[in-house]
mmCIF file of C-alpha atoms and ligand atoms in Angstrom:
data_model
loop_
_atom_site.group_PDB
_atom_site.id
_atom_site.type_symbol
_atom_site.label_atom_id
_atom_site.label_comp_id
_atom_site.label_asym_id
_atom_site.label_seq_id
_atom_site.Cartn_x
_atom_site.Cartn_y
_atom_site.Cartn_z
ATOM 1 C CA UNK A 30 0.032 -0.031 -0.081
ATOM 2 C CA UNK A 31 2.784 2.214 0.643
ATOM 3 C CA UNK A 32 4.557 1.664 -2.511
ATOM 4 C CA UNK A 33 1.242 2.487 -4.296
ATOM 5 C CA UNK A 34 0.758 5.979 -2.404
ATOM 6 C CA UNK A 35 4.384 6.500 -3.335
ATOM 7 C CA UNK A 36 3.680 5.769 -6.967
ATOM 8 C CA UNK A 37 0.645 7.932 -6.952
ATOM 9 C CA UNK A 38 2.646 10.895 -5.267
ATOM 10 C CA UNK A 39 5.348 10.583 -8.038
ATOM 11 C CA UNK A 40 3.073 10.348 -11.066
ATOM 12 C CA UNK A 41 0.782 13.192 -9.751
ATOM 13 C CA UNK A 42 3.471 15.685 -8.985
ATOM 14 C CA UNK A 43 4.654 14.729 -12.434
ATOM 15 C CA UNK A 44 1.336 15.381 -14.063
ATOM 16 C CA UNK A 45 0.937 18.738 -12.123
ATOM 17 C CA UNK A 46 4.222 20.067 -12.951
ATOM 18 C CA UNK A 47 3.803 19.131 -16.721
ATOM 19 C CA UNK A 48 0.255 20.681 -17.081
ATOM 20 C CA UNK A 49 0.486 23.277 -19.896
ATOM 21 C CA UNK A 50 -2.918 25.019 -18.891
ATOM 22 C CA UNK A 51 -5.393 25.348 -16.324
ATOM 23 C CA UNK A 52 -7.603 22.693 -18.263
ATOM 24 C CA UNK A 53 -4.772 20.173 -18.044
ATOM 25 C CA UNK A 54 -4.217 21.086 -14.549
ATOM 26 C CA UNK A 55 -7.909 20.253 -13.570
ATOM 27 C CA UNK A 56 -7.664 16.909 -15.242
ATOM 28 C CA UNK A 57 -4.740 16.272 -13.311
ATOM 29 C CA UNK A 58 -6.588 17.037 -10.124
ATOM 30 C CA UNK A 59 -9.615 14.849 -10.856
ATOM 31 C CA UNK A 60 -7.234 12.088 -11.800
ATOM 32 C CA UNK A 61 -5.049 12.159 -8.586
ATOM 33 C CA UNK A 62 -7.155 13.816 -6.002
ATOM 34 C CA UNK A 63 -10.849 13.449 -7.331
ATOM 35 C CA UNK A 64 -13.617 11.574 -5.741
ATOM 36 C CA UNK A 65 -13.184 8.675 -8.141
ATOM 37 C CA UNK A 66 -9.464 8.594 -7.985
ATOM 38 C CA UNK A 67 -7.243 5.795 -6.964
ATOM 39 C CA UNK A 68 -6.005 7.779 -4.098
ATOM 40 C CA UNK A 69 -9.399 8.630 -2.624
ATOM 41 C CA UNK A 70 -10.070 4.777 -3.068
ATOM 42 C CA UNK A 71 -6.940 4.194 -0.912
ATOM 43 C CA UNK A 72 -8.023 6.670 1.620
ATOM 44 C CA UNK A 73 -11.405 4.944 1.910
ATOM 45 C CA UNK A 74 -9.853 1.483 2.348
ATOM 46 C CA UNK A 75 -7.638 2.598 5.129
ATOM 47 C CA UNK A 76 -10.248 0.944 7.591
ATOM 48 C CA UNK A 77 -9.726 -2.485 6.138
ATOM 49 C CA UNK A 78 -5.977 -2.637 6.732
ATOM 50 C CA UNK A 79 -4.044 -3.910 9.569
ATOM 51 C CA UNK A 80 -4.694 -1.580 12.730
ATOM 52 C CA UNK A 81 -1.057 -1.598 13.413
ATOM 53 C CA UNK A 82 -0.354 -0.273 10.035
ATOM 54 C CA UNK A 83 -2.916 2.119 9.984
ATOM 55 C CA UNK A 84 -1.490 5.152 11.691
ATOM 56 C CA UNK A 85 1.632 4.970 9.479
ATOM 57 C CA UNK A 86 -0.088 4.523 6.282
ATOM 58 C CA UNK A 87 -2.611 7.174 7.276
ATOM 59 C CA UNK A 88 0.161 9.587 8.083
ATOM 60 C CA UNK A 89 1.792 8.849 4.599
ATOM 61 C CA UNK A 90 -1.343 9.319 2.757
ATOM 62 C CA UNK A 91 -2.179 12.713 4.530
ATOM 63 C CA UNK A 92 1.329 13.782 3.812
ATOM 64 C CA UNK A 93 1.125 12.900 -0.040
ATOM 65 C CA UNK A 94 -2.308 14.695 -0.136
ATOM 66 C CA UNK A 95 -0.848 17.651 1.199
ATOM 67 C CA UNK A 96 1.991 17.616 -0.999
ATOM 68 C CA UNK A 97 -0.360 17.121 -4.010
ATOM 69 C CA UNK A 98 -2.655 19.825 -2.904
ATOM 70 C CA UNK A 99 0.156 22.319 -2.279
ATOM 71 C CA UNK A 100 1.801 21.430 -5.598
ATOM 72 C CA UNK A 101 -1.848 22.038 -7.482
ATOM 73 C CA UNK A 102 -2.250 25.350 -5.691
ATOM 74 C CA UNK A 103 1.017 26.392 -6.654
ATOM 75 C CA UNK A 104 1.030 25.233 -10.441
ATOM 76 C CA UNK A 105 -2.349 27.073 -10.785
ATOM 77 C CA UNK A 106 -0.873 30.470 -9.621
ATOM 78 C CA UNK A 107 1.768 29.852 -12.121
ATOM 79 C CA UNK A 108 -0.442 29.049 -14.961
ATOM 80 C CA UNK A 109 -2.792 31.759 -13.962
ATOM 81 C CA UNK A 110 0.024 34.466 -14.221
ATOM 82 C CA UNK A 111 1.330 33.147 -17.426
ATOM 83 C CA UNK A 112 -2.274 33.030 -19.159
ATOM 84 C CA UNK A 113 -2.731 36.540 -17.930
ATOM 85 C CA UNK A 114 0.389 37.831 -19.420
ATOM 86 C CA UNK A 115 -0.318 36.060 -22.497
ATOM 87 C CA UNK A 116 -3.631 37.592 -22.947
ATOM 88 C CA UNK A 117 -2.119 41.034 -22.021
ATOM 89 C CA UNK A 118 0.555 40.313 -24.711
ATOM 90 C CA UNK A 119 -2.099 39.380 -27.231
ATOM 91 C CA UNK A 120 -4.298 42.458 -26.644
ATOM 92 C CA UNK A 121 -1.390 44.901 -26.425
ATOM 93 C CA UNK A 122 -1.958 48.123 -28.557
ATOM 94 C CA UNK A 123 0.934 49.977 -29.807
ATOM 95 C CA UNK A 124 -0.283 53.413 -29.387
ATOM 96 C CA UNK A 125 2.787 54.687 -31.318
ATOM 97 C CA UNK A 126 1.997 52.731 -34.341
ATOM 98 C CA UNK A 127 1.162 54.787 -37.376
ATOM 99 C CA UNK A 128 -2.626 55.163 -38.022
ATOM 100 C CA UNK A 129 -4.170 54.174 -41.256
ATOM 101 C CA UNK A 130 -4.752 57.761 -42.353
ATOM 102 C CA UNK A 131 -8.033 59.193 -43.449
ATOM 103 C CA UNK A 132 -8.108 60.086 -47.314
ATOM 104 C CA UNK A 133 -9.633 63.521 -47.256
ATOM 105 C CA UNK A 134 -11.822 64.560 -50.229
ATOM 106 C CA UNK A 135 -11.287 68.003 -51.903
ATOM 107 C CA UNK A 136 -13.616 70.288 -53.839
ATOM 108 C CA UNK A 137 -13.561 70.147 -57.633
ATOM 109 C CA UNK A 138 -11.767 73.130 -58.955
ATOM 110 C CA UNK A 139 -14.797 74.081 -60.963
ATOM 111 C CA UNK A 140 -16.909 73.946 -57.740
ATOM 112 C CA UNK A 141 -14.039 75.997 -56.133
ATOM 113 C CA UNK A 142 -14.010 78.735 -58.781
ATOM 114 C CA UNK A 143 -17.926 78.822 -59.018
ATOM 115 C CA UNK A 144 -18.148 79.023 -55.158
ATOM 116 C CA UNK A 145 -15.533 81.978 -55.198
ATOM 117 C CA UNK A 146 -17.649 83.914 -57.745
ATOM 118 C CA UNK A 147 -20.825 83.241 -56.027
ATOM 119 C CA UNK A 148 -19.262 84.669 -52.824
ATOM 120 C CA UNK A 149 -18.203 87.597 -54.509
ATOM 121 C CA UNK A 150 -21.557 88.583 -55.485
ATOM 122 C CA UNK A 151 -23.269 87.294 -52.367
ATOM 123 C CA UNK A 152 -20.826 89.996 -50.692
ATOM 124 C CA UNK A 153 -22.288 92.703 -53.050
ATOM 125 C CA UNK A 154 -25.945 91.790 -52.045
ATOM 126 C CA UNK A 155 -26.921 89.483 -54.812
ATOM 127 C CA UNK A 156 -29.149 86.243 -54.350
ATOM 128 C CA UNK A 157 -29.089 83.148 -55.929
ATOM 129 C CA UNK A 158 -31.680 81.787 -58.282
ATOM 130 C CA UNK A 159 -32.039 78.575 -60.347
ATOM 131 C CA UNK A 160 -33.547 77.437 -63.523
ATOM 132 C CA UNK A 161 -33.951 74.050 -65.267
ATOM 133 C CA UNK A 162 -31.266 72.527 -67.557
ATOM 134 C CA UNK A 163 -33.871 71.485 -70.034
ATOM 135 C CA UNK A 164 -35.696 74.573 -71.390
ATOM 136 C CA UNK A 165 -38.377 75.554 -74.050
ATOM 137 C CA UNK A 166 -37.368 77.679 -76.924
ATOM 138 C CA UNK A 167 -39.276 80.477 -75.423
ATOM 139 C CA UNK A 168 -36.920 80.927 -72.350
ATOM 140 C CA UNK A 169 -33.926 79.997 -73.992
ATOM 141 C CA UNK A 170 -34.359 82.281 -77.106
ATOM 142 C CA UNK A 171 -37.747 84.176 -77.655
ATOM 143 C CA UNK A 172 -38.137 85.747 -74.345
ATOM 144 C CA UNK A 173 -34.652 86.986 -74.761
ATOM 145 C CA UNK A 174 -35.212 88.754 -77.804
ATOM 146 C CA UNK A 175 -33.931 86.056 -80.079
ATOM 147 C CA UNK A 176 -36.891 85.373 -82.416
ATOM 148 C CA UNK A 177 -37.027 82.218 -84.433
ATOM 149 C CA UNK A 178 -35.182 82.078 -87.657
ATOM 150 C CA UNK A 179 -33.152 85.162 -86.475
ATOM 151 C CA UNK A 180 -29.483 84.488 -87.430
ATOM 152 C CA UNK A 181 -28.226 85.451 -83.999
ATOM 153 C CA UNK A 182 -29.572 82.093 -82.684
ATOM 154 C CA UNK A 183 -26.464 80.819 -84.621
ATOM 155 C CA UNK A 184 -24.521 82.240 -81.721
ATOM 156 C CA UNK A 185 -25.371 79.070 -79.684
ATOM 157 C CA UNK A 186 -25.109 75.446 -81.100
ATOM 158 C CA UNK A 187 -28.105 74.289 -79.608
ATOM 159 C CA UNK A 188 -28.580 70.577 -78.702
ATOM 160 C CA UNK A 189 -32.448 70.010 -79.052
ATOM 161 C CA UNK A 190 -34.251 67.323 -76.976
ATOM 162 C CA UNK A 191 -37.414 67.567 -79.056
ATOM 163 C CA UNK A 192 -39.448 70.115 -81.081
ATOM 164 C CA UNK A 193 -39.386 73.100 -78.833
ATOM 165 C CA UNK A 194 -37.309 71.377 -76.006
ATOM 166 C CA UNK A 195 -33.614 71.985 -75.700
ATOM 167 C CA UNK A 196 -30.802 71.814 -73.229
ATOM 168 C CA UNK A 197 -30.317 75.520 -72.243
ATOM 169 C CA UNK A 198 -27.275 77.045 -74.222
ATOM 170 C CA UNK A 199 -26.655 79.541 -71.525
ATOM 171 C CA UNK A 200 -27.993 80.573 -67.932
ATOM 172 C CA UNK A 201 -29.950 83.893 -69.473
ATOM 173 C CA UNK A 202 -33.130 82.107 -69.361
ATOM 174 C CA UNK A 203 -33.175 82.370 -65.568
ATOM 175 C CA UNK A 204 -33.456 86.070 -66.272
ATOM 176 C CA UNK A 205 -36.843 85.437 -67.865
ATOM 177 C CA UNK A 206 -37.828 82.880 -65.324
ATOM 178 C CA UNK A 207 -37.068 85.224 -62.377
ATOM 179 C CA UNK A 208 -38.442 88.511 -63.656
ATOM 180 C CA UNK A 209 -41.740 86.869 -64.720
ATOM 181 C CA UNK A 210 -42.305 85.874 -61.256
ATOM 182 C CA UNK A 211 -41.042 88.857 -59.345
ATOM 183 C CA UNK A 212 -40.971 92.545 -59.411
ATOM 184 C CA UNK A 213 -37.908 94.946 -59.481
ATOM 185 C CA UNK A 214 -35.596 95.938 -57.754
ATOM 186 C CA UNK A 215 -33.746 92.385 -58.189
ATOM 187 C CA UNK A 216 -30.011 91.499 -58.023
ATOM 188 C CA UNK A 217 -29.782 87.931 -58.862
ATOM 189 C CA UNK A 218 -27.054 85.369 -59.808
ATOM 190 C CA UNK A 219 -27.844 82.289 -61.457
ATOM 191 C CA UNK A 220 -25.172 79.402 -61.450
ATOM 192 C CA UNK A 221 -25.640 76.304 -63.470
ATOM 193 C CA UNK A 222 -24.658 73.793 -66.217
ATOM 194 C CA UNK A 223 -25.191 74.950 -69.908
ATOM 195 C CA UNK A 224 -25.021 72.604 -73.085
ATOM 196 C CA UNK A 225 -23.688 73.366 -76.538
ATOM 197 C CA UNK A 226 -22.579 71.363 -79.506
ATOM 198 C CA UNK A 227 -19.063 72.193 -79.088
ATOM 199 C CA UNK A 228 -15.910 70.338 -78.415
ATOM 200 C CA UNK A 229 -12.413 71.231 -78.527
ATOM 201 C CA UNK A 230 -9.403 71.805 -76.188
ATOM 202 C CA UNK A 231 -11.147 74.795 -74.596
ATOM 203 C CA UNK A 232 -14.738 74.071 -75.278
ATOM 204 C CA UNK A 233 -16.831 71.162 -73.752
ATOM 205 C CA UNK A 234 -20.461 70.068 -74.673
ATOM 206 C CA UNK A 235 -21.331 70.588 -70.933
ATOM 207 C CA UNK A 236 -19.934 73.566 -68.986
ATOM 208 C CA UNK A 237 -20.919 76.000 -66.315
ATOM 209 C CA UNK A 238 -21.963 79.475 -66.282
ATOM 210 C CA UNK A 239 -22.849 82.037 -63.671
ATOM 211 C CA UNK A 240 -25.314 84.724 -64.836
ATOM 212 C CA UNK A 241 -25.905 88.084 -63.208
ATOM 213 C CA UNK A 242 -28.460 90.706 -63.479
ATOM 214 C CA UNK A 243 -29.696 93.593 -61.638
ATOM 215 C CA UNK A 244 -32.851 95.617 -62.353
ATOM 216 C CA UNK A 245 -33.967 98.886 -60.561
ATOM 217 C CA UNK A 246 -34.786 102.452 -61.213
ATOM 218 C CA UNK A 247 -31.994 104.350 -62.822
ATOM 219 C CA UNK A 248 -29.425 101.568 -63.308
ATOM 220 C CA UNK A 249 -26.789 102.844 -65.449
ATOM 221 C CA UNK A 250 -23.734 101.486 -67.755
ATOM 222 C CA UNK A 251 -21.663 102.980 -64.809
ATOM 223 C CA UNK A 252 -23.412 100.727 -62.370
ATOM 224 C CA UNK A 253 -22.360 97.678 -64.531
ATOM 225 C CA UNK A 254 -18.746 98.938 -65.177
ATOM 226 C CA UNK A 255 -18.394 99.328 -61.497
ATOM 227 C CA UNK A 256 -19.814 95.886 -60.389
ATOM 228 C CA UNK A 257 -17.899 94.090 -62.925
ATOM 229 C CA UNK A 258 -14.680 95.692 -62.186
ATOM 230 C CA UNK A 259 -15.023 95.058 -58.533
ATOM 231 C CA UNK A 260 -15.881 91.437 -59.277
ATOM 232 C CA UNK A 261 -12.950 90.983 -61.451
ATOM 233 C CA UNK A 262 -10.319 92.499 -59.364
ATOM 234 C CA UNK A 263 -11.679 90.210 -56.255
ATOM 235 C CA UNK A 264 -11.357 87.283 -58.707
ATOM 236 C CA UNK A 265 -8.158 87.909 -60.453
ATOM 237 C CA UNK A 266 -6.144 90.462 -58.230
ATOM 238 C CA UNK A 267 -6.698 94.002 -57.169
ATOM 239 C CA UNK A 268 -3.852 95.185 -59.569
ATOM 240 C CA UNK A 269 -5.518 93.812 -62.650
ATOM 241 C CA UNK A 270 -6.526 96.151 -65.462
ATOM 242 C CA UNK A 271 -10.055 95.732 -66.858
ATOM 243 C CA UNK A 272 -11.394 96.565 -70.432
ATOM 244 C CA UNK A 273 -15.063 96.917 -71.668
ATOM 245 C CA UNK A 274 -15.370 96.272 -75.315
ATOM 246 C CA UNK A 275 -18.426 97.039 -77.673
ATOM 247 C CA UNK A 276 -20.134 93.792 -78.534
ATOM 248 C CA UNK A 277 -23.433 92.369 -79.390
ATOM 249 C CA UNK A 278 -25.995 90.093 -77.626
ATOM 250 C CA UNK A 279 -29.631 90.161 -78.651
ATOM 251 C CA UNK A 280 -30.743 90.645 -75.008
ATOM 252 C CA UNK A 281 -28.556 93.531 -74.069
ATOM 253 C CA UNK A 282 -28.337 97.177 -75.715
ATOM 254 C CA UNK A 283 -25.685 98.220 -75.562
ATOM 255 C CA UNK A 284 -23.655 95.265 -75.115
ATOM 256 C CA UNK A 285 -20.035 94.793 -73.912
ATOM 257 C CA UNK A 286 -17.344 92.027 -73.854
ATOM 258 C CA UNK A 287 -15.230 92.383 -70.730
ATOM 259 C CA UNK A 288 -11.522 91.678 -70.762
ATOM 260 C CA UNK A 289 -9.071 91.544 -67.918
ATOM 261 C CA UNK A 290 -5.415 92.036 -68.332
ATOM 262 C CA UNK A 291 -3.514 88.806 -69.034
ATOM 263 C CA UNK A 292 -2.210 87.283 -66.076
ATOM 264 C CA UNK A 293 0.702 85.400 -67.797
ATOM 265 C CA UNK A 294 2.208 88.280 -69.305
ATOM 266 C CA UNK A 295 0.963 91.148 -67.329
ATOM 267 C CA UNK A 296 -0.383 92.726 -70.558
ATOM 268 C CA UNK A 297 2.807 92.488 -72.819
ATOM 269 C CA UNK A 298 1.305 89.939 -75.049
ATOM 270 C CA UNK A 299 1.873 86.249 -75.175
ATOM 271 C CA UNK A 300 0.742 82.958 -76.240
ATOM 272 C CA UNK A 301 -2.134 82.835 -73.752
ATOM 273 C CA UNK A 302 -3.641 86.141 -74.857
ATOM 274 C CA UNK A 303 -2.526 85.537 -78.396
ATOM 275 C CA UNK A 304 -0.297 88.699 -78.350
ATOM 276 C CA UNK A 305 -3.080 91.089 -77.331
ATOM 277 C CA UNK A 306 -2.298 91.499 -73.611
ATOM 278 C CA UNK A 307 -5.854 90.890 -72.887
ATOM 279 C CA UNK A 308 -8.184 87.915 -71.850
ATOM 280 C CA UNK A 309 -11.866 87.828 -72.771
ATOM 281 C CA UNK A 310 -13.813 86.948 -69.523
ATOM 282 C CA UNK A 311 -17.594 87.640 -69.786
ATOM 283 C CA UNK A 312 -20.306 88.915 -71.851
ATOM 284 C CA UNK A 313 -22.491 91.841 -70.582
ATOM 285 C CA UNK A 314 -24.842 94.804 -71.156
ATOM 286 C CA UNK A 315 -27.821 96.716 -70.381
ATOM 287 C CA UNK A 316 -30.946 94.559 -70.557
ATOM 288 C CA UNK A 317 -32.757 95.247 -73.886
ATOM 289 C CA UNK A 318 -36.197 96.878 -73.703
ATOM 290 C CA UNK A 319 -37.676 94.074 -75.599
ATOM 291 C CA UNK A 320 -36.671 91.811 -72.811
ATOM 292 C CA UNK A 321 -38.410 93.793 -70.036
ATOM 293 C CA UNK A 322 -41.584 94.038 -72.395
ATOM 294 C CA UNK A 323 -41.500 90.112 -72.693
ATOM 295 C CA UNK A 324 -41.540 89.858 -68.846
ATOM 296 C CA UNK A 325 -44.050 92.480 -68.330
ATOM 297 C CA UNK A 326 -41.906 95.000 -66.984
ATOM 298 C CA UNK A 327 -42.072 98.705 -68.170
ATOM 299 C CA UNK A 328 -38.858 99.668 -69.965
ATOM 300 C CA UNK A 329 -39.700 103.463 -69.282
ATOM 301 C CA UNK A 330 -39.784 102.880 -65.472
ATOM 302 C CA UNK A 331 -37.043 100.330 -64.819
ATOM 303 C CA UNK A 332 -33.279 99.750 -66.297
ATOM 304 C CA UNK A 333 -30.960 97.055 -65.443
ATOM 305 C CA UNK A 334 -27.648 95.084 -66.514
ATOM 306 C CA UNK A 335 -27.187 91.560 -66.992
ATOM 307 C CA UNK A 336 -23.677 89.423 -67.605
ATOM 308 C CA UNK A 337 -22.772 85.983 -68.019
ATOM 309 C CA UNK A 338 -19.330 84.040 -67.802
ATOM 310 C CA UNK A 339 -18.104 80.672 -68.271
ATOM 311 C CA UNK A 340 -16.595 79.093 -65.134
ATOM 312 C CA UNK A 341 -14.427 76.588 -66.772
ATOM 313 C CA UNK A 342 -12.762 79.526 -68.764
ATOM 314 C CA UNK A 343 -12.100 81.617 -65.722
ATOM 315 C CA UNK A 344 -10.630 78.412 -63.928
ATOM 316 C CA UNK A 345 -8.394 77.658 -66.909
ATOM 317 C CA UNK A 346 -6.992 81.451 -66.982
ATOM 318 C CA UNK A 347 -6.646 81.349 -63.108
ATOM 319 C CA UNK A 348 -4.600 78.330 -62.980
ATOM 320 C CA UNK A 349 -3.067 78.215 -66.538
ATOM 321 C CA UNK A 350 -4.843 75.121 -67.673
ATOM 322 C CA UNK A 351 -4.757 74.707 -71.377
ATOM 323 C CA UNK A 352 -7.060 71.854 -71.841
ATOM 324 C CA UNK A 353 -10.852 71.753 -70.564
ATOM 325 C CA UNK A 354 -11.017 68.041 -70.600
ATOM 326 C CA UNK A 355 -8.778 67.807 -67.533
ATOM 327 C CA UNK A 356 -11.674 68.943 -65.487
ATOM 328 C CA UNK A 357 -13.871 66.210 -66.524
ATOM 329 C CA UNK A 358 -11.373 63.198 -66.676
ATOM 330 C CA UNK A 359 -11.131 63.252 -62.899
ATOM 331 C CA UNK A 360 -7.411 62.211 -62.810
ATOM 332 C CA UNK A 361 -6.697 62.531 -59.116
ATOM 333 C CA UNK A 362 -3.030 63.501 -60.093
ATOM 334 C CA UNK A 363 -4.801 66.666 -61.753
ATOM 335 C CA UNK A 364 -7.547 67.231 -58.914
ATOM 336 C CA UNK A 365 -5.176 66.948 -56.159
ATOM 337 C CA UNK A 366 -3.347 70.210 -57.110
ATOM 338 C CA UNK A 367 -6.246 72.347 -56.041
HETATM 339 N N1 LIG B 7 -25.678 84.509 -72.239
HETATM 340 C C1 LIG B 7 -24.536 85.027 -72.979
HETATM 341 C C2 LIG B 7 -23.793 83.932 -73.530
HETATM 342 O O1 LIG B 7 -23.727 82.649 -72.846
HETATM 343 C C3 LIG B 7 -23.862 85.881 -71.927
HETATM 344 C C4 LIG B 7 -24.263 87.133 -71.506
HETATM 345 C C5 LIG B 7 -25.275 87.193 -70.516
HETATM 346 C C6 LIG B 7 -24.196 88.336 -72.203
HETATM 347 C C7 LIG B 7 -25.878 88.160 -69.966
HETATM 348 C C8 LIG B 7 -24.848 89.437 -71.770
HETATM 349 C C9 LIG B 7 -25.783 89.319 -70.808
HETATM 350 O O2 LIG B 7 -22.925 84.035 -74.440
#
């Protein structure tokens, strides 16, 4: 019996010390000290052995039991500690590790220039109005003093959707829409997309315009000059010279094309301005009395000016871009420069 107890002690201590984890240790406890273990069996059978031997064997069994229990307890602490440090190691966060980084989007250059232009006019007290991209001939032409079959319709290479339905060729129809609905005084800008059958390095079938018009009593050409000069100086720089050149639009009389001193050569004449020293920026003029009549205003009582500019053109001149397609190809190497 003593040998058996010693054997259990050796095996048990061995099993305990070689347990790799808490589950293995628990298995060793059940096997060597559990209710159904050989060891517990021996303890129970103590009553059946020779009374002479009993105290000695009993003491031995107790000694081994204590040893096994202490060993179990000790091993349990060791395993708990190592499992905990393993967990800490696994869950460790290196706060100095570089982050994934958030890719920031940015505003498209056309949106940026459009916003800049809008902000300048908002600062001058203008309000924003919008109209539909798909228009009728009335708003795009007739209302603007461009009768059917009049040669001036050729100024715009129109894209038709159906009979009498077209993609607006300019933002000027918004003038008619607003004036038909509202009374003077008005100071309005109308940003939006316009469409023309036109395509080369500087023309795209879809592009953006910013229209503007002001109607009140006694508005003069001087007001037009002052307003557009202020706008162009804020847009291109306070030091820039501005020039008003006679022109023609069916819906303005008189009409003026507005040029700004070439920003590349500062007026000396270069490739960009084709040697003239000037860059054509926008069309403008005093609203034609026929337009006022068409919207139900009395041209004897009110006067006003209107202007329209191409946003792509302004962006190209401002940033020295020579191909309009760069705005629509969405090549990030281009877009990320703005
Ligand atoms: N609508 C004209 C164009 O697209 C520009 C313009 C607007 C001219 C308002 C005069 C007044 O060419």
